[in-house]
Coordinates of C-alpha atoms in Angstrom, one line a residue:
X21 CA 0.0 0.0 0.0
X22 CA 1.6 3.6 -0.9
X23 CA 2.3 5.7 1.7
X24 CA -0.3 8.4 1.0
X25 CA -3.0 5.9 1.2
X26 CA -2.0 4.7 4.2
X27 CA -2.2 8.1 6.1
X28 CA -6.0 8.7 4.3
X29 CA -6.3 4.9 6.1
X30 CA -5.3 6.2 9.8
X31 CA -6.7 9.7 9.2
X32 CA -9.9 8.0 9.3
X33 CA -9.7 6.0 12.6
X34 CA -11.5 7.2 15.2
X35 CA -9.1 7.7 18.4
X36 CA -10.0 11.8 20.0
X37 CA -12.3 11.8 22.8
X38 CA -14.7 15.2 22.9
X39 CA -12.1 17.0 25.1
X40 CA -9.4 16.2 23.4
X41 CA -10.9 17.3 20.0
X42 CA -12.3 20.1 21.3
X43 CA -9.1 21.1 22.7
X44 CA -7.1 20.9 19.3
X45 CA -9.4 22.7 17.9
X46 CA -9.7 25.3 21.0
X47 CA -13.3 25.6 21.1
X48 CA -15.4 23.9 24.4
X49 CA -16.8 21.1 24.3
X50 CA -20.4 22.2 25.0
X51 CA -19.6 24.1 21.5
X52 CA -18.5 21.2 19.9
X53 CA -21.4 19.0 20.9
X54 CA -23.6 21.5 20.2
X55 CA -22.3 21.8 16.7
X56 CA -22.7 17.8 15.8
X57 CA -26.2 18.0 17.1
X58 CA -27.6 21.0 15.3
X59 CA -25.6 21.1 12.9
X60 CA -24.0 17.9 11.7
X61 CA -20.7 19.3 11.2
X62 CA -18.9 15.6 11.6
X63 CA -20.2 12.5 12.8
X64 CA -18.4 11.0 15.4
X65 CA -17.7 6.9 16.4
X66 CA -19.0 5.7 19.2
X67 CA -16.4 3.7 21.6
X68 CA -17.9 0.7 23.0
X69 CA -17.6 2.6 26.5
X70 CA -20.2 5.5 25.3
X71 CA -17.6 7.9 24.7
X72 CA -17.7 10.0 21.1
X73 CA -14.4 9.4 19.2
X74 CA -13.5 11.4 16.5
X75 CA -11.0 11.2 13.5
X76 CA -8.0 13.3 12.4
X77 CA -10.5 14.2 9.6
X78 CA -12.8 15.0 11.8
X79 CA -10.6 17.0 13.5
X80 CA -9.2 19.1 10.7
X81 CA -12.8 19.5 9.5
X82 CA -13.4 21.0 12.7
X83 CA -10.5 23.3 12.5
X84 CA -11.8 24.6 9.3
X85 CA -14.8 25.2 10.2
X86 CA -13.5 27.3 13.3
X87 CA -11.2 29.4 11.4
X88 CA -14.1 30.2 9.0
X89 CA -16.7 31.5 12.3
X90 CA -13.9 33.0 13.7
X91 CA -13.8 35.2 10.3
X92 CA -17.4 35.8 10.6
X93 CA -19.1 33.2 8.6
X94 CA -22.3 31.7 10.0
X95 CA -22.0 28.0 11.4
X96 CA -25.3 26.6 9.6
X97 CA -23.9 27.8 6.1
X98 CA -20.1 26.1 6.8
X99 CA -21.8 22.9 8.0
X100 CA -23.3 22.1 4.7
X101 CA -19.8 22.7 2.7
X102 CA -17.8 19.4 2.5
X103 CA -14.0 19.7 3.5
X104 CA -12.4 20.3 0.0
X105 CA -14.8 23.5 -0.3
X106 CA -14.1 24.9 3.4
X107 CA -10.5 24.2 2.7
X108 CA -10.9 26.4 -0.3
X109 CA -12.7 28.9 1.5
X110 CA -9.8 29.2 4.0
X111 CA -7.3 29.5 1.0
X112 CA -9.6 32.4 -0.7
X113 CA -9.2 34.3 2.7
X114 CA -5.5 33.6 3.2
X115 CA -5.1 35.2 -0.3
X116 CA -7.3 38.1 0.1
X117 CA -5.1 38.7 3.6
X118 CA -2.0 38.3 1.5
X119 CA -3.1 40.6 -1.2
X120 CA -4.3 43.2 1.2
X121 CA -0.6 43.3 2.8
X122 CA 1.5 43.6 0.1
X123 CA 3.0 46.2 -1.1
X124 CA 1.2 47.9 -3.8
X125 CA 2.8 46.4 -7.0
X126 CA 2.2 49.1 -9.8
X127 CA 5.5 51.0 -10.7
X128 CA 3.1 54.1 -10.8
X129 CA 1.7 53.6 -6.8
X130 CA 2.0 55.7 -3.7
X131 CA 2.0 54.6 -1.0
X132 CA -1.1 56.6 0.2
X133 CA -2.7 55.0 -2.9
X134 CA -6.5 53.5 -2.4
X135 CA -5.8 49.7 -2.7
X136 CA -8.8 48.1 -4.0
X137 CA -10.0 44.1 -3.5
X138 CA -13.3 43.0 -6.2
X139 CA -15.5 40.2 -4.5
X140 CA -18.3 38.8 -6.4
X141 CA -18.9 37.4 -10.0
X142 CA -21.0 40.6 -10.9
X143 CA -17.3 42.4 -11.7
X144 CA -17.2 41.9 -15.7
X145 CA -13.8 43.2 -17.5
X146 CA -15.7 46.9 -17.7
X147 CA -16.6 47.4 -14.2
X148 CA -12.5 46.2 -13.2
X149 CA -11.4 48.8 -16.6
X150 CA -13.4 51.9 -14.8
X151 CA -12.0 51.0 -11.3
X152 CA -8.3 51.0 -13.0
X153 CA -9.1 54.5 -14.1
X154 CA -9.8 55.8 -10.6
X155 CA -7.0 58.2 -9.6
X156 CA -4.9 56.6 -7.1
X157 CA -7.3 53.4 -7.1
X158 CA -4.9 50.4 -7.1
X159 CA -6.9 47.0 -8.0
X160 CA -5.3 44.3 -5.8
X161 CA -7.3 41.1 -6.8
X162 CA -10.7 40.2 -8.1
X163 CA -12.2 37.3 -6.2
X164 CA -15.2 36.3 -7.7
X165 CA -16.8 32.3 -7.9
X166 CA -14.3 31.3 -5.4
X167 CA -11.4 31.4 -7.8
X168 CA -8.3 34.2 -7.3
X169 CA -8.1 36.2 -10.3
X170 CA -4.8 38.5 -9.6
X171 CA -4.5 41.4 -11.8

């Protein structure tokens, strides 16, 4: 068996009680029960002794799901979103934080220059043209269907 499929193997197997889950993924567990039962955000084993056991999957699922409600996105929307798609949602935001904190990168900036981040798919190439053409307007990024579209 290759190596990567044996870590998707273990990553699977339940071995975190509640507290220890909820302590990797510093949130308590009253939150994290609370979560699975109005929510559905992972779906724990059950350990012959009673006790909910969760998987490094679940786990990262979990962390994903925090750093998203941390950033101000509702728990009943992220709960529906399977991992690949939260993963990307953290991604998006890393990039938008990224993008934000660089240096403006046109040769023409100042550094008092308006910096200028697009969200949404409603942008078409005009709407991004006019924007260019705003004095001291510097277009960092156009984010729009969950894809990074750097300009």
């Amino acid at each position: 068996m290759n190596e990567d499929l044996h870590w998707q193997d273990d990553a699977a197997v339940p071995r975190y009680r509640s507290s220890a889950a909820a302590r990797m993924v510093n949130i308590p567990v009253a939150t994290l029960r609370v979560w699975e039962r109005r929510y559905r955000v992972v779906g724990p084993s059950q350990a012959p002794s009673g006790h909910r056991l969760y998987s490094s999957q679940d786990v990262r699922r979990l962390v994903l799901i925090k750093q998203l409600v941390d950033q101000g996105n509702g728990i009943g929307m992220l709960a529906r979103l399977d991992t690949a798609r939260l993963q990307a949602m953290v991604d998006e935001v890393a990039g938008v934080a990224a993008a934000l904190s660089a240096p403006p990168s046109a040769p023409d900036s100042r550094p008092d220059a308006m910096r200028v981040l697009l969200l949404g798919s409603g942008f078409t190439p005009r709407h991004v043209h006019a924007l260019q053409g705003v004095a001291g307007a510097h277009i960092v990024a156009h984010l729009g269907d969950g894809a990074d579209t750097e300009l």
